[in-house]
Amino acid sequence: MSQMHSALADVKMFSRFLVVGAAFAAGYAIVTAVLTGRLGTPPMLTSIAVYAICIPAAFAVQRRFTFRVSRVRRSGFASYAAAQRLSLAAVSLLSTRFVTGNVLADAGIYLATAGTAAVVSFAVSRLFAFRPAETGQRRSAVPGQKPG
């Protein structure tokens, strides 16, 4: 594959990642803002719960639509979930510091923090979570030795 073709494929993948991330970030932001602003639920706990609910669904969509892999390594979901948990910690900390009680303002805060976390998680997802699972021959643990 040429470098130009590879770069174009990466741009397309990143674009798909942003579309999925933006959709989940918007859903997260709206649900969290309504729950905290209209129903008065605790901002930090609400943020954590809504974000956690999004993780398995987003993983499935990212796997099929963004990275287009049918199988991932055993550690794929764990890597993705770990990146999301770190993002969750940052999002929760920042969002609870700036919550205003105004649904529109809070939606903007939640969207900005969740969107930033989604962009950062692309690198982790690409490098670790969505590397295709190896199929076929087993690899030897010893370099240069054929698997037995």
Coordinates of N, CA and C in Angstrom, one line a residue:
M1 N 0.8 -1.2 0.0 CA 0.0 0.0 0.0 C 0.9 1.2 0.0
S2 N 0.6 2.2 -0.9 CA 1.4 3.4 -0.9 C 1.2 4.3 0.3
Q3 N 2.2 5.1 0.6 CA 2.0 6.0 1.7 C 0.8 6.9 1.6
M4 N 0.6 7.4 0.4 CA -0.6 8.3 0.1 C -1.9 7.5 0.4
H5 N -2.0 6.3 -0.1 CA -3.2 5.5 0.2 C -3.3 5.2 1.7
S6 N -2.2 4.9 2.3 CA -2.2 4.6 3.8 C -2.7 5.9 4.6
A7 N -2.1 7.0 4.2 CA -2.5 8.2 4.9 C -4.0 8.5 4.7
L8 N -4.5 8.3 3.5 CA -5.9 8.6 3.2 C -6.8 7.6 4.0
A9 N -6.4 6.4 4.1 CA -7.1 5.4 4.9 C -7.1 5.8 6.4
D10 N -6.0 6.3 6.9 CA -6.0 6.8 8.3 C -6.9 8.0 8.5
V11 N -6.9 8.9 7.5 CA -7.8 10.1 7.6 C -9.3 9.6 7.7
K12 N -9.6 8.7 6.8 CA -11.0 8.2 6.7 C -11.3 7.5 8.1
M13 N -10.4 6.7 8.6 CA -10.6 6.0 9.9 C -10.8 7.0 11.0
F14 N -10.0 8.0 11.0 CA -10.1 9.0 12.1 C -11.4 9.8 11.9
S15 N -11.8 10.0 10.7 CA -13.1 10.7 10.5 C -14.3 9.9 11.0
R16 N -14.2 8.5 10.7 CA -15.3 7.7 11.2 C -15.2 7.6 12.8
F17 N -14.0 7.6 13.3 CA -13.9 7.6 14.8 C -14.5 8.9 15.4
L18 N -14.3 10.0 14.7 CA -14.9 11.3 15.2 C -16.4 11.3 15.1
V19 N -16.9 10.7 14.1 CA -18.4 10.6 13.9 C -19.0 9.8 15.0
V20 N -18.4 8.6 15.3 CA -18.9 7.8 16.3 C -18.7 8.4 17.7
G21 N -17.5 9.0 17.9 CA -17.2 9.7 19.2 C -18.1 10.8 19.4
A22 N -18.4 11.6 18.4 CA -19.3 12.8 18.5 C -20.7 12.4 18.8
A23 N -21.1 11.3 18.2 CA -22.5 10.8 18.4 C -22.7 10.4 19.9
F24 N -21.7 9.6 20.3 CA -21.8 9.1 21.7 C -21.6 10.3 22.7
A25 N -20.7 11.2 22.4 CA -20.4 12.4 23.2 C -21.7 13.2 23.3
A26 N -22.4 13.4 22.2 CA -23.6 14.2 22.2 C -24.7 13.5 23.0
G27 N -24.8 12.2 22.9 CA -25.8 11.4 23.6 C -25.5 11.5 25.1
Y28 N -24.2 11.3 25.5 CA -23.8 11.4 26.8 C -24.1 12.8 27.4
A29 N -23.7 13.9 26.6 CA -23.9 15.2 27.1 C -25.4 15.6 27.3
I30 N -26.2 15.2 26.4 CA -27.6 15.5 26.5 C -28.3 14.8 27.7
V31 N -28.0 13.5 27.8 CA -28.6 12.7 28.9 C -28.1 13.2 30.2
T32 N -26.8 13.4 30.3 CA -26.2 13.8 31.6 C -26.7 15.2 32.0
A33 N -26.8 16.1 31.1 CA -27.3 17.5 31.4 C -28.7 17.5 31.8
V34 N -29.5 16.7 31.1 CA -31.0 16.6 31.5 C -31.1 16.0 32.9
L35 N -30.4 14.9 33.1 CA -30.5 14.2 34.4 C -30.0 15.1 35.6
T36 N -28.9 15.9 35.4 CA -28.4 16.7 36.4 C -29.2 18.0 36.5
G37 N -29.5 18.6 35.4 CA -30.2 19.9 35.4 C -31.7 19.9 35.6
R38 N -32.4 18.9 35.1 CA -33.8 18.9 35.2 C -34.3 18.0 36.4
L39 N -33.5 16.9 36.6 CA -34.0 15.9 37.6 C -33.1 16.1 38.9
G40 N -32.1 16.9 38.9 CA -31.3 17.1 40.0 C -30.4 16.0 40.5
T41 N -30.1 15.1 39.6 CA -29.2 14.0 40.1 C -27.8 14.5 40.3
P42 N -27.0 13.8 41.2 CA -25.7 14.3 41.5 C -24.8 14.3 40.3
P43 N -24.2 15.4 39.9 CA -23.4 15.5 38.7 C -22.3 14.4 38.5
M44 N -21.5 14.2 39.6 CA -20.4 13.2 39.4 C -20.9 11.8 39.2
L45 N -21.8 11.4 40.0 CA -22.3 10.0 39.9 C -23.1 9.8 38.6
T46 N -23.8 10.9 38.2 CA -24.6 10.8 36.9 C -23.6 10.7 35.8
S47 N -22.6 11.5 35.8 CA -21.6 11.5 34.7 C -20.9 10.1 34.6
I48 N -20.6 9.5 35.7 CA -19.9 8.2 35.7 C -20.9 7.2 35.2
A49 N -22.1 7.2 35.7 CA -23.1 6.1 35.3 C -23.4 6.2 33.8
V50 N -23.7 7.4 33.3 CA -24.0 7.5 31.9 C -22.8 7.2 31.0
Y51 N -21.6 7.6 31.4 CA -20.4 7.3 30.6 C -20.1 5.8 30.6
A52 N -20.3 5.2 31.7 CA -20.0 3.7 31.8 C -21.0 3.0 31.0
I53 N -22.2 3.4 30.9 CA -23.2 2.7 30.0 C -22.9 2.8 28.6
C54 N -22.2 3.9 28.2 CA -21.8 4.1 26.8 C -20.7 3.2 26.3
I55 N -19.8 2.8 27.2 CA -18.6 2.1 26.9 C -18.8 0.9 26.0
P56 N -19.6 -0.1 26.4 CA -19.7 -1.3 25.6 C -20.4 -1.0 24.2
A57 N -21.4 -0.1 24.2 CA -22.0 0.2 23.0 C -21.0 0.9 22.0
A58 N -20.3 1.8 22.5 CA -19.3 2.5 21.7 C -18.2 1.6 21.2
F59 N -17.8 0.7 22.0 CA -16.8 -0.3 21.6 C -17.3 -1.1 20.4
A60 N -18.5 -1.6 20.5 CA -19.1 -2.4 19.4 C -19.2 -1.5 18.1
V61 N -19.6 -0.3 18.2 CA -19.7 0.5 17.0 C -18.4 0.9 16.5
Q62 N -17.4 1.2 17.3 CA -16.1 1.6 16.9 C -15.4 0.3 16.2
R63 N -15.6 -0.8 16.7 CA -15.0 -2.0 16.1 C -15.6 -2.3 14.7
R64 N -16.9 -2.2 14.6 CA -17.5 -2.5 13.3 C -17.4 -1.4 12.3
F65 N -17.7 -0.2 12.7 CA -17.8 1.0 11.8 C -16.5 1.7 11.5
T66 N -15.8 2.0 12.6 CA -14.5 2.7 12.5 C -13.3 1.9 12.1
F67 N -13.0 0.9 12.9 CA -11.8 0.1 12.6 C -12.1 -1.1 11.7
R68 N -13.3 -1.5 11.5 CA -13.7 -2.5 10.6 C -13.0 -3.8 10.8
V69 N -12.9 -4.3 12.0 CA -12.3 -5.5 12.3 C -13.4 -6.5 12.8
S70 N -13.3 -7.7 12.4 CA -14.3 -8.7 12.8 C -13.9 -9.3 14.2
R71 N -12.6 -9.4 14.4 CA -12.2 -9.9 15.7 C -11.1 -9.0 16.3
V72 N -11.0 -8.9 17.6 CA -10.0 -8.1 18.2 C -9.2 -9.0 19.1
R73 N -8.0 -8.6 19.6 CA -7.3 -9.4 20.5 C -8.1 -9.5 21.8
R74 N -7.7 -10.5 22.6 CA -8.4 -10.8 23.8 C -8.4 -9.5 24.7
S75 N -7.3 -8.8 24.7 CA -7.2 -7.6 25.5 C -7.9 -6.4 24.9
G76 N -8.5 -6.5 23.8 CA -9.1 -5.4 23.0 C -10.1 -4.6 23.9
F77 N -11.1 -5.3 24.4 CA -12.1 -4.6 25.2 C -11.5 -4.0 26.4
A78 N -10.6 -4.8 27.1 CA -10.0 -4.3 28.3 C -9.2 -3.0 28.1
S79 N -8.4 -3.0 26.9 CA -7.7 -1.8 26.6 C -8.6 -0.6 26.3
Y80 N -9.7 -0.9 25.6 CA -10.6 0.2 25.3 C -11.3 0.7 26.6
A81 N -11.7 -0.2 27.4 CA -12.4 0.2 28.6 C -11.4 0.9 29.6
A82 N -10.2 0.5 29.6 CA -9.2 1.2 30.4 C -9.0 2.7 30.0
A83 N -8.9 2.8 28.6 CA -8.8 4.2 28.1 C -10.0 5.0 28.4
Q84 N -11.2 4.4 28.3 CA -12.4 5.1 28.6 C -12.5 5.4 30.1
R85 N -12.1 4.5 31.0 CA -12.1 4.8 32.4 C -11.2 6.0 32.8
L86 N -10.0 6.1 32.1 CA -9.2 7.2 32.3 C -9.8 8.5 31.8
S87 N -10.5 8.4 30.7 CA -11.2 9.5 30.1 C -12.4 9.9 31.1
L88 N -13.0 8.9 31.6 CA -14.1 9.1 32.5 C -13.7 9.9 33.7
A89 N -12.5 9.6 34.3 CA -12.0 10.3 35.4 C -11.8 11.7 35.1
A90 N -11.2 12.0 34.0 CA -10.9 13.4 33.6 C -12.2 14.1 33.3
V91 N -13.1 13.5 32.6 CA -14.4 14.1 32.3 C -15.2 14.4 33.6
S92 N -15.2 13.5 34.5 CA -16.0 13.7 35.7 C -15.4 14.8 36.6
L93 N -14.1 14.8 36.7 CA -13.4 15.8 37.5 C -13.6 17.2 36.9
L94 N -13.4 17.3 35.6 CA -13.6 18.7 35.0 C -15.1 19.1 35.0
S95 N -16.0 18.2 34.7 CA -17.4 18.6 34.6 C -18.0 18.9 35.9
T96 N -17.6 18.3 37.0 CA -18.1 18.6 38.3 C -17.6 19.9 38.8
R97 N -16.5 20.3 38.3 CA -15.9 21.6 38.8 C -16.6 22.8 38.1
F98 N -17.2 22.6 37.0 CA -17.8 23.7 36.2 C -19.3 23.6 36.0
V99 N -20.0 22.7 36.7 CA -21.4 22.5 36.5 C -22.1 23.8 37.0
T100 N -23.1 24.2 36.2 CA -23.8 25.5 36.5 C -25.2 25.3 36.9
G101 N -25.8 24.2 36.5 CA -27.3 24.0 36.7 C -28.1 24.5 35.5
N102 N -27.4 25.1 34.6 CA -28.1 25.6 33.3 C -27.9 24.4 32.3
V103 N -28.9 23.8 31.8 CA -28.8 22.6 31.0 C -28.0 22.9 29.7
L104 N -28.2 24.0 29.0 CA -27.4 24.3 27.8 C -25.9 24.5 28.1
A105 N -25.6 25.3 29.2 CA -24.2 25.5 29.5 C -23.6 24.1 30.0
D106 N -24.3 23.4 30.8 CA -23.8 22.1 31.2 C -23.6 21.1 30.1
A107 N -24.5 21.1 29.1 CA -24.3 20.3 27.9 C -23.1 20.6 27.2
G108 N -22.8 21.9 27.1 CA -21.5 22.3 26.4 C -20.3 21.9 27.2
I109 N -20.3 21.9 28.5 CA -19.2 21.5 29.3 C -19.0 20.0 29.2
Y110 N -20.1 19.2 29.3 CA -20.0 17.8 29.1 C -19.6 17.4 27.7
L111 N -20.1 18.1 26.7 CA -19.7 17.8 25.3 C -18.2 18.1 25.1
A112 N -17.7 19.2 25.6 CA -16.3 19.6 25.4 C -15.4 18.6 26.0
T113 N -15.7 18.2 27.3 CA -14.8 17.3 28.0 C -14.9 15.9 27.4
A114 N -16.1 15.4 27.1 CA -16.2 14.1 26.5 C -15.6 14.1 25.1
G115 N -15.8 15.1 24.3 CA -15.2 15.2 23.0 C -13.7 15.1 23.0
T116 N -13.1 15.9 23.9 CA -11.6 15.9 24.0 C -11.1 14.5 24.4
A117 N -11.8 13.9 25.4 CA -11.4 12.5 25.8 C -11.5 11.5 24.6
A118 N -12.5 11.7 23.8 CA -12.7 10.8 22.6 C -11.6 10.9 21.6
V119 N -11.1 12.1 21.4 CA -10.0 12.4 20.4 C -8.8 11.7 21.0
V120 N -8.5 11.9 22.2 CA -7.3 11.4 22.8 C -7.3 9.8 22.8
S121 N -8.5 9.3 23.0 CA -8.6 7.8 23.0 C -8.4 7.2 21.7
F122 N -8.5 7.9 20.6 CA -8.3 7.4 19.3 C -6.9 6.7 19.2
A123 N -5.9 7.3 19.7 CA -4.5 6.7 19.6 C -4.5 5.4 20.4
V124 N -5.0 5.4 21.6 CA -5.0 4.1 22.3 C -5.8 3.1 21.6
S125 N -7.0 3.5 21.1 CA -7.8 2.5 20.4 C -7.1 1.9 19.1
R126 N -6.5 2.8 18.4 CA -5.8 2.4 17.1 C -4.6 1.5 17.4
L127 N -3.9 1.8 18.5 CA -2.6 1.1 18.8 C -2.9 -0.2 19.6
F128 N -3.9 -0.2 20.4 CA -4.0 -1.4 21.3 C -5.4 -2.1 21.2
A129 N -6.5 -1.4 21.3 CA -7.8 -2.0 21.4 C -8.2 -2.7 20.1
F130 N -8.0 -2.0 19.0 CA -8.6 -2.5 17.8 C -7.6 -3.1 16.8
R131 N -6.4 -3.5 17.3 CA -5.5 -4.2 16.4 C -6.2 -5.6 16.2
P132 N -6.2 -6.0 14.9 CA -6.9 -7.2 14.6 C -6.3 -8.4 15.3
A133 N -7.1 -9.3 15.7 CA -6.6 -10.6 16.4 C -5.9 -11.4 15.3
E134 N -4.8 -12.0 15.8 CA -4.0 -12.8 14.9 C -4.8 -14.1 14.6
T135 N -4.7 -14.5 13.4 CA -5.3 -15.8 13.0 C -4.3 -16.7 12.3
G136 N -4.6 -17.9 12.3 CA -3.7 -18.8 11.5 C -2.6 -19.3 12.5
Q137 N -1.4 -19.2 12.0 CA -0.2 -19.8 12.7 C 0.0 -19.1 14.0
R138 N 0.4 -20.0 15.0 CA 0.8 -19.4 16.2 C 2.2 -18.9 16.1
R139 N 2.5 -17.9 16.9 CA 3.9 -17.3 16.9 C 4.7 -18.0 18.0
S140 N 6.0 -18.2 17.7 CA 6.9 -18.7 18.7 C 7.3 -17.6 19.7
A141 N 7.5 -18.0 20.9 CA 7.9 -17.1 22.0 C 9.4 -16.7 21.8
V142 N 10.1 -17.6 21.1 CA 11.5 -17.4 20.8 C 11.7 -16.9 19.4
P143 N 12.3 -15.7 19.2 CA 12.6 -15.2 17.9 C 13.4 -16.1 17.1
G144 N 13.0 -16.3 15.8 CA 13.7 -17.2 14.9 C 13.4 -18.6 15.0
Q145 N 12.6 -19.0 16.0 CA 12.2 -20.4 16.2 C 10.8 -20.6 15.7
K146 N 10.6 -21.7 14.9 CA 9.3 -22.0 14.4 C 8.4 -22.5 15.6
P147 N 7.1 -22.2 15.5 CA 6.2 -22.7 16.6 C 6.1 -24.2 16.5
G148 N 6.0 -24.8 17.6 CA 5.9 -26.3 17.7 C 4.6 -26.8 17.8

